[in-house]
Short mmCIF file of C-alpha atoms in Angstrom, two decimals:
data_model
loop_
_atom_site.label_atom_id
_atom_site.label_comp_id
_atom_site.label_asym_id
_atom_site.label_seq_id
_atom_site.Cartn_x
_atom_site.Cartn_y
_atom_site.Cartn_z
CA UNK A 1 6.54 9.39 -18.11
CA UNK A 2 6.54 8.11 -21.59
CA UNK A 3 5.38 10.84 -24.34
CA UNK A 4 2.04 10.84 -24.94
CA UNK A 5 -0.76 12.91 -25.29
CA UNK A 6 -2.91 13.21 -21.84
CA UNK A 7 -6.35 14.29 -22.00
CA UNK A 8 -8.37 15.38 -19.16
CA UNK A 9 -12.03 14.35 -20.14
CA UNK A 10 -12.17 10.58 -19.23
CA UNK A 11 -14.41 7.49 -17.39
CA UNK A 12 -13.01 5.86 -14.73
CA UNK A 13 -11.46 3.30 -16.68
CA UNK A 14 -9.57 5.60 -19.19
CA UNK A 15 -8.65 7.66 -15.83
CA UNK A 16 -6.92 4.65 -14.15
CA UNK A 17 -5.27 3.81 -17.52
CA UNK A 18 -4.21 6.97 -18.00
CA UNK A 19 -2.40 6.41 -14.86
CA UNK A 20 -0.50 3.68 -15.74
CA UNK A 21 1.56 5.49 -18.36
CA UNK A 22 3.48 7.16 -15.50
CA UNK A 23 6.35 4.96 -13.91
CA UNK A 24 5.93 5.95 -9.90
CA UNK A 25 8.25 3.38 -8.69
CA UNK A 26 9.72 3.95 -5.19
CA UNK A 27 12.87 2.93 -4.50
CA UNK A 28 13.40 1.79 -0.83
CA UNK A 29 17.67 2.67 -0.25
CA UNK A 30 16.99 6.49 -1.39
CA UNK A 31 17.22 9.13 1.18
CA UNK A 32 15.40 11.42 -0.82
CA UNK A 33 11.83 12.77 -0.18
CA UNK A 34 10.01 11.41 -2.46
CA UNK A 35 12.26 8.70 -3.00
CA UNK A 36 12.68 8.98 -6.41
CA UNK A 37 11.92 12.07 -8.91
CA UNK A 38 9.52 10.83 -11.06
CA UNK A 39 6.81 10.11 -8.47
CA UNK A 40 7.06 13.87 -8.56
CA UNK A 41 6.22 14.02 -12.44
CA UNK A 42 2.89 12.23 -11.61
CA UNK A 43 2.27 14.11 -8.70
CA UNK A 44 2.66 17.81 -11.10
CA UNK A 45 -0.08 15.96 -13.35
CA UNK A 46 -2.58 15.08 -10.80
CA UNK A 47 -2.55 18.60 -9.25
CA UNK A 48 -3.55 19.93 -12.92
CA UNK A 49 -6.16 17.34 -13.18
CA UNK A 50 -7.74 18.11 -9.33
CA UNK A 51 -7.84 22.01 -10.71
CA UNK A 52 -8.93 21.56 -13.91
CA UNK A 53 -11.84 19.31 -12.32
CA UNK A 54 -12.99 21.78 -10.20
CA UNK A 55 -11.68 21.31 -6.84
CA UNK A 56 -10.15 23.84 -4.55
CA UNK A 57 -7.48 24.26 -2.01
CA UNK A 58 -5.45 22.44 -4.38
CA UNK A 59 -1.70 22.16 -3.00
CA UNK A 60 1.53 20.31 -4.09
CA UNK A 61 4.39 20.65 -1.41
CA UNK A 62 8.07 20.10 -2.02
CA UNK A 63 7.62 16.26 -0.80
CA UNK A 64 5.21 15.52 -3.13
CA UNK A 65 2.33 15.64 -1.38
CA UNK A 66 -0.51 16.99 -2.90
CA UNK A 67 -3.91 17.96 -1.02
CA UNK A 68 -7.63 19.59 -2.41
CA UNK A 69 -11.22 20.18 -1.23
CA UNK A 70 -14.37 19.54 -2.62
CA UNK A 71 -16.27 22.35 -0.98
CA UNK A 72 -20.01 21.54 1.15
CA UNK A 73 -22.68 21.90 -1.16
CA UNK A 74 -24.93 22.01 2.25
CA UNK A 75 -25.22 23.86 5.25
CA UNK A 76 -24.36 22.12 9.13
CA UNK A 77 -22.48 20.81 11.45
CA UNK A 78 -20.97 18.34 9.14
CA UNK A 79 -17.46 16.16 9.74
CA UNK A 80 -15.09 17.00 7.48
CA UNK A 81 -14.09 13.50 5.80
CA UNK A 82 -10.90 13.01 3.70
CA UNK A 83 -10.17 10.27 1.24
CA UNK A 84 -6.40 8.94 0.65
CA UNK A 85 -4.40 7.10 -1.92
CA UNK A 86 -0.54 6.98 -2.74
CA UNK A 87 1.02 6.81 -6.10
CA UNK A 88 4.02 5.32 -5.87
CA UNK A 89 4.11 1.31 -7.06
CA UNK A 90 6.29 -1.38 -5.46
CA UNK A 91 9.89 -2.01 -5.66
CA UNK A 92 9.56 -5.35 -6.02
CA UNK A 93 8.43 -5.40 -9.63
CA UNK A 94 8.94 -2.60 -13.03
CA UNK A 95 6.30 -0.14 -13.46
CA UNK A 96 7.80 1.55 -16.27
CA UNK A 97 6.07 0.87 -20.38
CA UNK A 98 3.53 -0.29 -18.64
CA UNK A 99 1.15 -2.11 -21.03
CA UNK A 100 -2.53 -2.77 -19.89
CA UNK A 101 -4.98 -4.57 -21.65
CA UNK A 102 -8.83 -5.36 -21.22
CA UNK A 103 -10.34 -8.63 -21.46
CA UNK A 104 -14.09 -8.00 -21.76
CA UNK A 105 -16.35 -10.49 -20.03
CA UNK A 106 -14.20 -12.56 -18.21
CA UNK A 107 -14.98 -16.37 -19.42
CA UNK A 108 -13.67 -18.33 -16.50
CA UNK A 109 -10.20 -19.25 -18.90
CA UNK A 110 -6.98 -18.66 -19.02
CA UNK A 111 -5.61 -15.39 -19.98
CA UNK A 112 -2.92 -14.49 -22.60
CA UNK A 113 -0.90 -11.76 -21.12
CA UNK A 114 1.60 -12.35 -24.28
CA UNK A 115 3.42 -14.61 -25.62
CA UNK A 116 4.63 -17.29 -23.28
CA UNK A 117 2.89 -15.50 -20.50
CA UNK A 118 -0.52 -16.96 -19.02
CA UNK A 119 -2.64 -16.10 -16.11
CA UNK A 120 -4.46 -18.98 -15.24
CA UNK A 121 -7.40 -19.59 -12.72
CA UNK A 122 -5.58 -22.61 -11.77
CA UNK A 123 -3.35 -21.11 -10.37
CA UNK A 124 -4.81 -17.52 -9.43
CA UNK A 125 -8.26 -18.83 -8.47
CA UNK A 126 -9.57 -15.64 -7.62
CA UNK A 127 -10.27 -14.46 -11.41
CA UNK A 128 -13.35 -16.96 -11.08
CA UNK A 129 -14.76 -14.93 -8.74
CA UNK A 130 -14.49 -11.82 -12.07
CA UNK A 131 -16.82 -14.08 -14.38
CA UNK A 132 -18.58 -12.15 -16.66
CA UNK A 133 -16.30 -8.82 -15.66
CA UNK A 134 -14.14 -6.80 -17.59
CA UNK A 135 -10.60 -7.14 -16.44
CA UNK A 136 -7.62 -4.73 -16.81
CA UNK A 137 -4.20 -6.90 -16.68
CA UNK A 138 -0.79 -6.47 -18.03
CA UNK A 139 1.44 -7.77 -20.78
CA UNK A 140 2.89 -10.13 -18.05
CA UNK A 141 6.41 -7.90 -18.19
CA UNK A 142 5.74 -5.25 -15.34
CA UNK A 143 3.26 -4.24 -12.43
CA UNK A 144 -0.37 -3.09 -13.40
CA UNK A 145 -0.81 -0.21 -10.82
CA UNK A 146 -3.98 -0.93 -9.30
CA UNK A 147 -2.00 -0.47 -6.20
CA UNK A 148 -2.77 2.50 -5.40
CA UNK A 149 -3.75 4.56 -8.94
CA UNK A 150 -7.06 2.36 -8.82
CA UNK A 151 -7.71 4.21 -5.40
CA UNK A 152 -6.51 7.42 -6.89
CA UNK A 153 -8.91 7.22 -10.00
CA UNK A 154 -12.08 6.40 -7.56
CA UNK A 155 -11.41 9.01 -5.43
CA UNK A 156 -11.00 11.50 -8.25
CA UNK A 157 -13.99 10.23 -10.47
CA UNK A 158 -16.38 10.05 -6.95
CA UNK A 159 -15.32 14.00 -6.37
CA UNK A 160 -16.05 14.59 -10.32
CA UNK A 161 -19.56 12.74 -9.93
CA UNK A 162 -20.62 14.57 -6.82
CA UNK A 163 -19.90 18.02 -8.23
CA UNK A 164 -21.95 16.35 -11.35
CA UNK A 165 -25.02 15.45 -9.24
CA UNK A 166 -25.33 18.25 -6.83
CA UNK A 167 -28.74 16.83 -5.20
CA UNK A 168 -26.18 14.25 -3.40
CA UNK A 169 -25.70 16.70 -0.44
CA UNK A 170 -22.17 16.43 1.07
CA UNK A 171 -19.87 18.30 3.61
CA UNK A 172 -16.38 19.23 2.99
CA UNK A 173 -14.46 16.86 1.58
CA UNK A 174 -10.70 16.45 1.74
CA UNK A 175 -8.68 14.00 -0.32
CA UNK A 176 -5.20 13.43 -0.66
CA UNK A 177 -2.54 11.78 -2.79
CA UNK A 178 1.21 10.76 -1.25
CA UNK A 179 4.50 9.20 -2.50
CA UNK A 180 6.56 6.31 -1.03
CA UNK A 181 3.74 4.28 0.92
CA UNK A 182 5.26 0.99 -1.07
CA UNK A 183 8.25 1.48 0.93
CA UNK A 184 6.32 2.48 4.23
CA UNK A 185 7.54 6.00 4.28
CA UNK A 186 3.72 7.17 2.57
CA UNK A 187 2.48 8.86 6.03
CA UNK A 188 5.78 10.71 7.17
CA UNK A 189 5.47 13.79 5.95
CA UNK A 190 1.80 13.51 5.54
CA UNK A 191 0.49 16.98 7.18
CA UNK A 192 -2.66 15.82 9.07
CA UNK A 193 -2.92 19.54 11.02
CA UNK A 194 -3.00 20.67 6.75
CA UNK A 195 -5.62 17.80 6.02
CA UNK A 196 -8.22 18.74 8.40
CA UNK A 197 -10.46 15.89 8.44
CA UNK A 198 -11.88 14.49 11.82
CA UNK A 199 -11.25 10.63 10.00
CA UNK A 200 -10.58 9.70 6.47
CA UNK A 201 -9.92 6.40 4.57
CA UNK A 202 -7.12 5.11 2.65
CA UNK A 203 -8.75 3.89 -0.78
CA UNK A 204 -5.90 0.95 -0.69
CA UNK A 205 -7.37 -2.58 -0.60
CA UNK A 206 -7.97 -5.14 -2.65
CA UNK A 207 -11.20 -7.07 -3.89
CA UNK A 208 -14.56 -5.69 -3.38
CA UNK A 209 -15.69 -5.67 -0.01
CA UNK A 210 -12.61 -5.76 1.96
CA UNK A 211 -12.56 -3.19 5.17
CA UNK A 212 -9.61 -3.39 7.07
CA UNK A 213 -8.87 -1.58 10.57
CA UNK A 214 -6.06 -4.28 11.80
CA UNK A 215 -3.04 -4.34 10.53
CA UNK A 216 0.87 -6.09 11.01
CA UNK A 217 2.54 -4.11 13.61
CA UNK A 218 5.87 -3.72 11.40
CA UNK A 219 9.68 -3.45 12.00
CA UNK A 220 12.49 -3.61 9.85
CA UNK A 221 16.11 -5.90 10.61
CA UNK A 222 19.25 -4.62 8.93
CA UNK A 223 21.47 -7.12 9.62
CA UNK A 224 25.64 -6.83 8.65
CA UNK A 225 28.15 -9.78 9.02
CA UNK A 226 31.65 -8.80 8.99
CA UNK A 227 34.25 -11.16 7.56
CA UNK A 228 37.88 -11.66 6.91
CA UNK A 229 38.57 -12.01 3.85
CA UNK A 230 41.81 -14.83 3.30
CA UNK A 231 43.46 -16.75 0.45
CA UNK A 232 41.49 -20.38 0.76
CA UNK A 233 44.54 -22.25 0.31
CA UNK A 234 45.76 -20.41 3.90
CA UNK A 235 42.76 -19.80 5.60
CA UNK A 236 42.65 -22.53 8.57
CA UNK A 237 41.85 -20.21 11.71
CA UNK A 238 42.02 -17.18 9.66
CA UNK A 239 39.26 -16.58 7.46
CA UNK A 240 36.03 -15.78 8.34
CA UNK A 241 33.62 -16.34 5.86
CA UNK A 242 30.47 -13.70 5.62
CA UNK A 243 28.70 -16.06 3.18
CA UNK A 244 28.58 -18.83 5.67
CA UNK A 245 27.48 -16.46 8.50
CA UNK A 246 24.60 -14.85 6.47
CA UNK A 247 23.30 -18.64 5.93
CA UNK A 248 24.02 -19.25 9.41
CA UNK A 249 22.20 -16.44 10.71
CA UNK A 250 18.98 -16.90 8.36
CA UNK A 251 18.46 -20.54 9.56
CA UNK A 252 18.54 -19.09 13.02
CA UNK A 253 15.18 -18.05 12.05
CA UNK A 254 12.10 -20.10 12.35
CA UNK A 255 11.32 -21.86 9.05
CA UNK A 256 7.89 -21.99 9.43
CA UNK A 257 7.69 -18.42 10.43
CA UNK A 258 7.68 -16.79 7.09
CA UNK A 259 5.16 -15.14 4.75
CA UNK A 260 4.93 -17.89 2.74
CA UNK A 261 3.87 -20.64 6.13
CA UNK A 262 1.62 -17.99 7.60
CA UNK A 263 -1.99 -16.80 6.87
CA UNK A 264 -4.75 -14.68 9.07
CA UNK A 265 -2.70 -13.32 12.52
CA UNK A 266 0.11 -15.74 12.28
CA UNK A 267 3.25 -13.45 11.82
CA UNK A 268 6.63 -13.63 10.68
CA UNK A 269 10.16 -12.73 9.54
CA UNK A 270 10.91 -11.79 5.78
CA UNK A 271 13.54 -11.96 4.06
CA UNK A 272 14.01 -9.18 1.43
CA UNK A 273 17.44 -9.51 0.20
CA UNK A 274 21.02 -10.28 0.41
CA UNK A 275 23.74 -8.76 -0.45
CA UNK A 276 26.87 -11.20 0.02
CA UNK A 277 30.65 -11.45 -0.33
CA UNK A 278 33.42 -13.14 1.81
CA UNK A 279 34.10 -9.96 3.06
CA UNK A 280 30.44 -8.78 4.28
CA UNK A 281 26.84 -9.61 3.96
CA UNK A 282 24.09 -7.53 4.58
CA UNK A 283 20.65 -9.28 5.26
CA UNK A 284 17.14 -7.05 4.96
CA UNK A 285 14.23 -8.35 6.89
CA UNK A 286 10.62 -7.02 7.58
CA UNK A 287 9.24 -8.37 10.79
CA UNK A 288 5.40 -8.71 11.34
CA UNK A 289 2.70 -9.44 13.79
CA UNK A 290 -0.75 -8.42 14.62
CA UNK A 291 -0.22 -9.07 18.50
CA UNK A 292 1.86 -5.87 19.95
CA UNK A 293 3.65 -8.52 22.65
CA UNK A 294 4.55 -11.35 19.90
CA UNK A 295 5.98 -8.07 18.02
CA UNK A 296 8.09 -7.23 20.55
CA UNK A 297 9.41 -10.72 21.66
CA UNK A 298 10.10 -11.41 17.20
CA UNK A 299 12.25 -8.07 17.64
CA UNK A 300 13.61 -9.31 21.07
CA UNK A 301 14.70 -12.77 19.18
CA UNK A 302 16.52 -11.52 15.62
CA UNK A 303 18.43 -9.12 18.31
CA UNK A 304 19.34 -12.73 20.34
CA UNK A 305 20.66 -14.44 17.21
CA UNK A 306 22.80 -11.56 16.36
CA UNK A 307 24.13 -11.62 19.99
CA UNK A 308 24.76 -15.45 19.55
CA UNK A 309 26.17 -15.02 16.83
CA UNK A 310 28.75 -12.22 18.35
CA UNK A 311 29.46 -14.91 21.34
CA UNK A 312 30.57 -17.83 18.57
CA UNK A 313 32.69 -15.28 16.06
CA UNK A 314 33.71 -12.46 18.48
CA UNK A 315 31.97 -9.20 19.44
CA UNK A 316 30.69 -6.91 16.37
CA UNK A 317 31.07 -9.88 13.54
CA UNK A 318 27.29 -9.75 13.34
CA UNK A 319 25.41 -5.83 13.87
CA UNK A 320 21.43 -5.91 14.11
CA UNK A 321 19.87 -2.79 13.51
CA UNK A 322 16.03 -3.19 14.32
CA UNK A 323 13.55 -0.20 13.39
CA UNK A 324 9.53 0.30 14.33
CA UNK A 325 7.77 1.08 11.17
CA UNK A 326 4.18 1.12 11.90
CA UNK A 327 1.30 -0.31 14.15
CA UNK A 328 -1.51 -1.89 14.64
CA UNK A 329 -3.96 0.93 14.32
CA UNK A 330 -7.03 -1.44 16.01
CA UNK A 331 -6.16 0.39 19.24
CA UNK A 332 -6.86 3.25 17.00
CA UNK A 333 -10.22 2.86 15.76
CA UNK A 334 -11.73 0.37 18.47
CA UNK A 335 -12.67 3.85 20.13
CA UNK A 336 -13.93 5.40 17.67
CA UNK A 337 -16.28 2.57 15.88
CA UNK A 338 -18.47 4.86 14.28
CA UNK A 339 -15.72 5.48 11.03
CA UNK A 340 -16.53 1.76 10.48
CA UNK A 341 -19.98 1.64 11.07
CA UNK A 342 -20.18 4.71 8.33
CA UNK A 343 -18.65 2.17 5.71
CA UNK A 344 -20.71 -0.69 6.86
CA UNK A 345 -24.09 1.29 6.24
CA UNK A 346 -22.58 2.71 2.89
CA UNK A 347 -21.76 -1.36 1.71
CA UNK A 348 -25.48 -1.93 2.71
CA UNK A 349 -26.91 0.67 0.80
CA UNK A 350 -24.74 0.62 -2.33
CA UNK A 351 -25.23 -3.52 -2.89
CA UNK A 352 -21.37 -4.61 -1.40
CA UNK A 353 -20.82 -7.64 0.70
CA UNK A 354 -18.54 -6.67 3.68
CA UNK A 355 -15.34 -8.43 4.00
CA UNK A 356 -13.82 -7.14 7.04
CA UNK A 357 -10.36 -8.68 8.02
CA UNK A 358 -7.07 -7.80 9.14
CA UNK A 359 -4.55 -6.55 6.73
CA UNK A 360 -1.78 -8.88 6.30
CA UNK A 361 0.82 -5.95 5.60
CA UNK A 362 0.57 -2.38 6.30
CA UNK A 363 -0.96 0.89 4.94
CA UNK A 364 -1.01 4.52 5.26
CA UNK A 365 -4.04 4.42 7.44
CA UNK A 366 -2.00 2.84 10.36
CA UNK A 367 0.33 5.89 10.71
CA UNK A 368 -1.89 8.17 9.94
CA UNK A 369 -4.11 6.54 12.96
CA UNK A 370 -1.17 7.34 15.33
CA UNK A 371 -0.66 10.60 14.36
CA UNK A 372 -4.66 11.33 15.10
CA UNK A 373 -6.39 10.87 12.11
CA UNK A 374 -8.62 7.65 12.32
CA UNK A 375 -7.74 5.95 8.63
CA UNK A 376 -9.39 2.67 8.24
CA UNK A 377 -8.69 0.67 4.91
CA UNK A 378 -11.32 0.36 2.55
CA UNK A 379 -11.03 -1.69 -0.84
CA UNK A 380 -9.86 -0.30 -4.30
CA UNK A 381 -10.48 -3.52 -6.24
CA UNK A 382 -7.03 -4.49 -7.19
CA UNK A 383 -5.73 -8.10 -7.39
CA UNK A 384 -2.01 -9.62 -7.08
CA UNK A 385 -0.18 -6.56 -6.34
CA UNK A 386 3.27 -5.50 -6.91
CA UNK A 387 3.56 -8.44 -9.55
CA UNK A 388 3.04 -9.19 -13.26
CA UNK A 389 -0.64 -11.01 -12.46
CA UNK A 390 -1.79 -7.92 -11.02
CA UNK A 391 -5.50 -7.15 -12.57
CA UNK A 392 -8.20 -4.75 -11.42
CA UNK A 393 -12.08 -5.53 -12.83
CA UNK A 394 -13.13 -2.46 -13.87
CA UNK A 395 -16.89 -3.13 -12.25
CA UNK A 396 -14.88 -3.18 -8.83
CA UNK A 397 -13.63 0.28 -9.55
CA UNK A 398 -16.79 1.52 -10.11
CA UNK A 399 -18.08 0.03 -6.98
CA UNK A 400 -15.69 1.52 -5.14
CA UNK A 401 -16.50 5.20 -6.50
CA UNK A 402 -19.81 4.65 -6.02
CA UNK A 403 -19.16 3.49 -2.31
CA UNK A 404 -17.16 6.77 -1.83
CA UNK A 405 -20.12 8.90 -2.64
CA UNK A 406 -22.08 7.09 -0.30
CA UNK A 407 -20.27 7.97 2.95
CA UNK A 408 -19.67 11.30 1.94
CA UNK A 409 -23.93 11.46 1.16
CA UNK A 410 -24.01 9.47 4.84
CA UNK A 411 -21.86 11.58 6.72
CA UNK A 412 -23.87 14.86 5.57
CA UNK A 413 -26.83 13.14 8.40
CA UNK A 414 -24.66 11.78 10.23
CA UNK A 415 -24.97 12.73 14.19
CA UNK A 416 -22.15 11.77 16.70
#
């Protein structure tokens, strides 16, 4: 992180911008765990801030996941709850000097990130719905954050507040912080026999309200063209051109099967980069759909074009390599309703509009699902992630705090 002086005393708002000043970015080709060091220099600083708030059980591993307990201030047969966040920030955009800024009372205009650089509600029509809020953004240059250290710093504030008001009577409480999510590597190595909890939630979506128990099921496609590489001027039936291939092979794909044609359970195919020469291309594609069989038969198809494209050029010009990532953790949850009727009482009570929907992407929660810990979604307030327009209102942080409190005050009377 960049040298400066970090003070533990804080609101939630100097807590989340405190944050920012630490670059987490995962980095998706690493083989380490996490995938890059300094996730690990942000993970050393939240462990000092869990003890130095209070809480107990507090535990960094060598992956850089870090667990703590906020101890039952009441007696019973209480479940033991967890909340969850991850602190890495995407690939897809710098989170290092980042530079935050507050606009106080939202006005409905445009916003001067800096020079050159405007966020406009003509374009990003969802500030309107921040009127009158106070909105953390960035210089326009980098990433904000919000996804996830928005989630961290309501998780850590709510646990701060309820040791602050100990008439709020709560069980054991569990939370939990964890590298790499960005590059869908965040549940892993996440010890859920260690955690302890009967359910938790990932603090991990975006604008107030949101509560999200679908998800994408998720592959990746690593696709590799061979080619031959020739002199032009001699290359009639000799060459074999990888550039052409890789173009060839991505129109394969539907066109109107991408991120950018699709909304609410459509899926699709993405493509995340290429790397290209005469000699070899390499293609990187997510695949996603809500529906477990349309998952299967998109997998079934990018293997088909690769095939196709072996009968044209010859057998192993084109390799597919096709890899699950997560699921759909629905047939998770749908069993066990009651973790989402818990939220849905908690909205009620603290003032929030539900917005329940799928999750067009993934999170942590959808592993964590499948390896037995229910994990719905629940909102952290951030806006236009893992981009330059990213901006958190800092009333929706507060919201969400507050909303933590209230299932952990809920699930002290709660009775299975």
């Amino acid at each position: 992180m960049q040298n400066a002086k970090i003070s533990f005393f804080m609101d939630i708002t100097d807590r989340f911008l405190n944050y920012t000043k630490f670059d987490t970015q995962s980095a998706e080709d690493s083989q380490t765990v996490p995938s890059t060091d300094k996730q690990l220099l942000f993970a050393e600083y939240l462990k000092k801030e869990l003890e130095h708030e209070g809480l107990d059980d507090v535990e960094l591993d060598e992956k850089g996941y870090l667990y703590a307990t906020l101890k039952a201030n009441t007696k019973g047969d209480i479940p033991t709850i967890g909340f969850i966040s991850h602190y890495d920030t995407s690939p897809d955009c710098s989170g290092a000097d980042i530079k935050p800024q507050i606009v106080k009372g939202y006005d409905g205009s445009d916003i001067l990130l800096s020079e050159g650089i405007v966020m406009s509600p003509k374009k990003f029509p969802e500030l309107l719905q921040h009127v009158g809020e106070d909105l953390i953004v960035t210089d326009g240059t980098t990433l904000l954050g919000a996804d996830d250290k928005a989630g961290i710093a309501e998780i850590v504030e709510a646990m701060v507040y309820l040791q602050q008001h100990k008439e709020i009577k709560h069980g054991k409480i569990r939370v939990a912080f964890n590298p790499d999510e960005e590059i869908g590597m965040g549940a892993h190595h996440f010890d859920v026999e260690k955690f302890g909890c009967q359910w938790a939630y990932t603090m991990d979506g975006g604008d107030v309200g949101e509560l999200e128990y679908e998800n994408f099921n998720a592959a990746s496609a690593k696709v590799t063209i061979k080619g031959v590489s020739v002199h032009p001027g001699y290359a009639k039936d000799k060459m074999v051109n990888a550039n052409r291939l890789a173009m060839e092979f991505a129109a394969m794909l539907p066109a109107d099967e991408t991120p950018e044609e699709t909304e609410g359970y459509q899926g699709f195919y993405h493509l995340l980069g290429i790397t290209s020469g005469v000699e070899q291309a390499r293609l990187s594609y997510i695949i996603r759909d809500h529906d477990r069989d349309r998952f299967e038969d998109r997998k079934r198809f990018i293997l088909r074009c690769a095939e196709q494209m072996n009968e044209r050029y010859g057998e192993g010009t084109v390799e597919c390599v096709v890899s699950d990532q997560y699921y759909n953790m629905k047939e998770k949850i749908d069993p066990q309703m009651h973790v989402i009727d818990l939220v849905l009482k908690a909205m009620q009570e603290c003032g929030v509009a539900p917005k329940v929907k799928p999750i067009r992407g993934g999170t942590d929660g959808a592993q964590l699902s499948f390896k037995g810990l229910p994990c719905p979604n629940i909102f952290a307030g951030g806006i236009n992630f893992h981009g330059p327009y990213e901006f958190v209102p800092i009333q929706s942080m507060e919201k969400a705090m507050q909303l933590i409190v209230k299932i952990c005050e809920i699930t002290a009377s709660y009775n299975e």
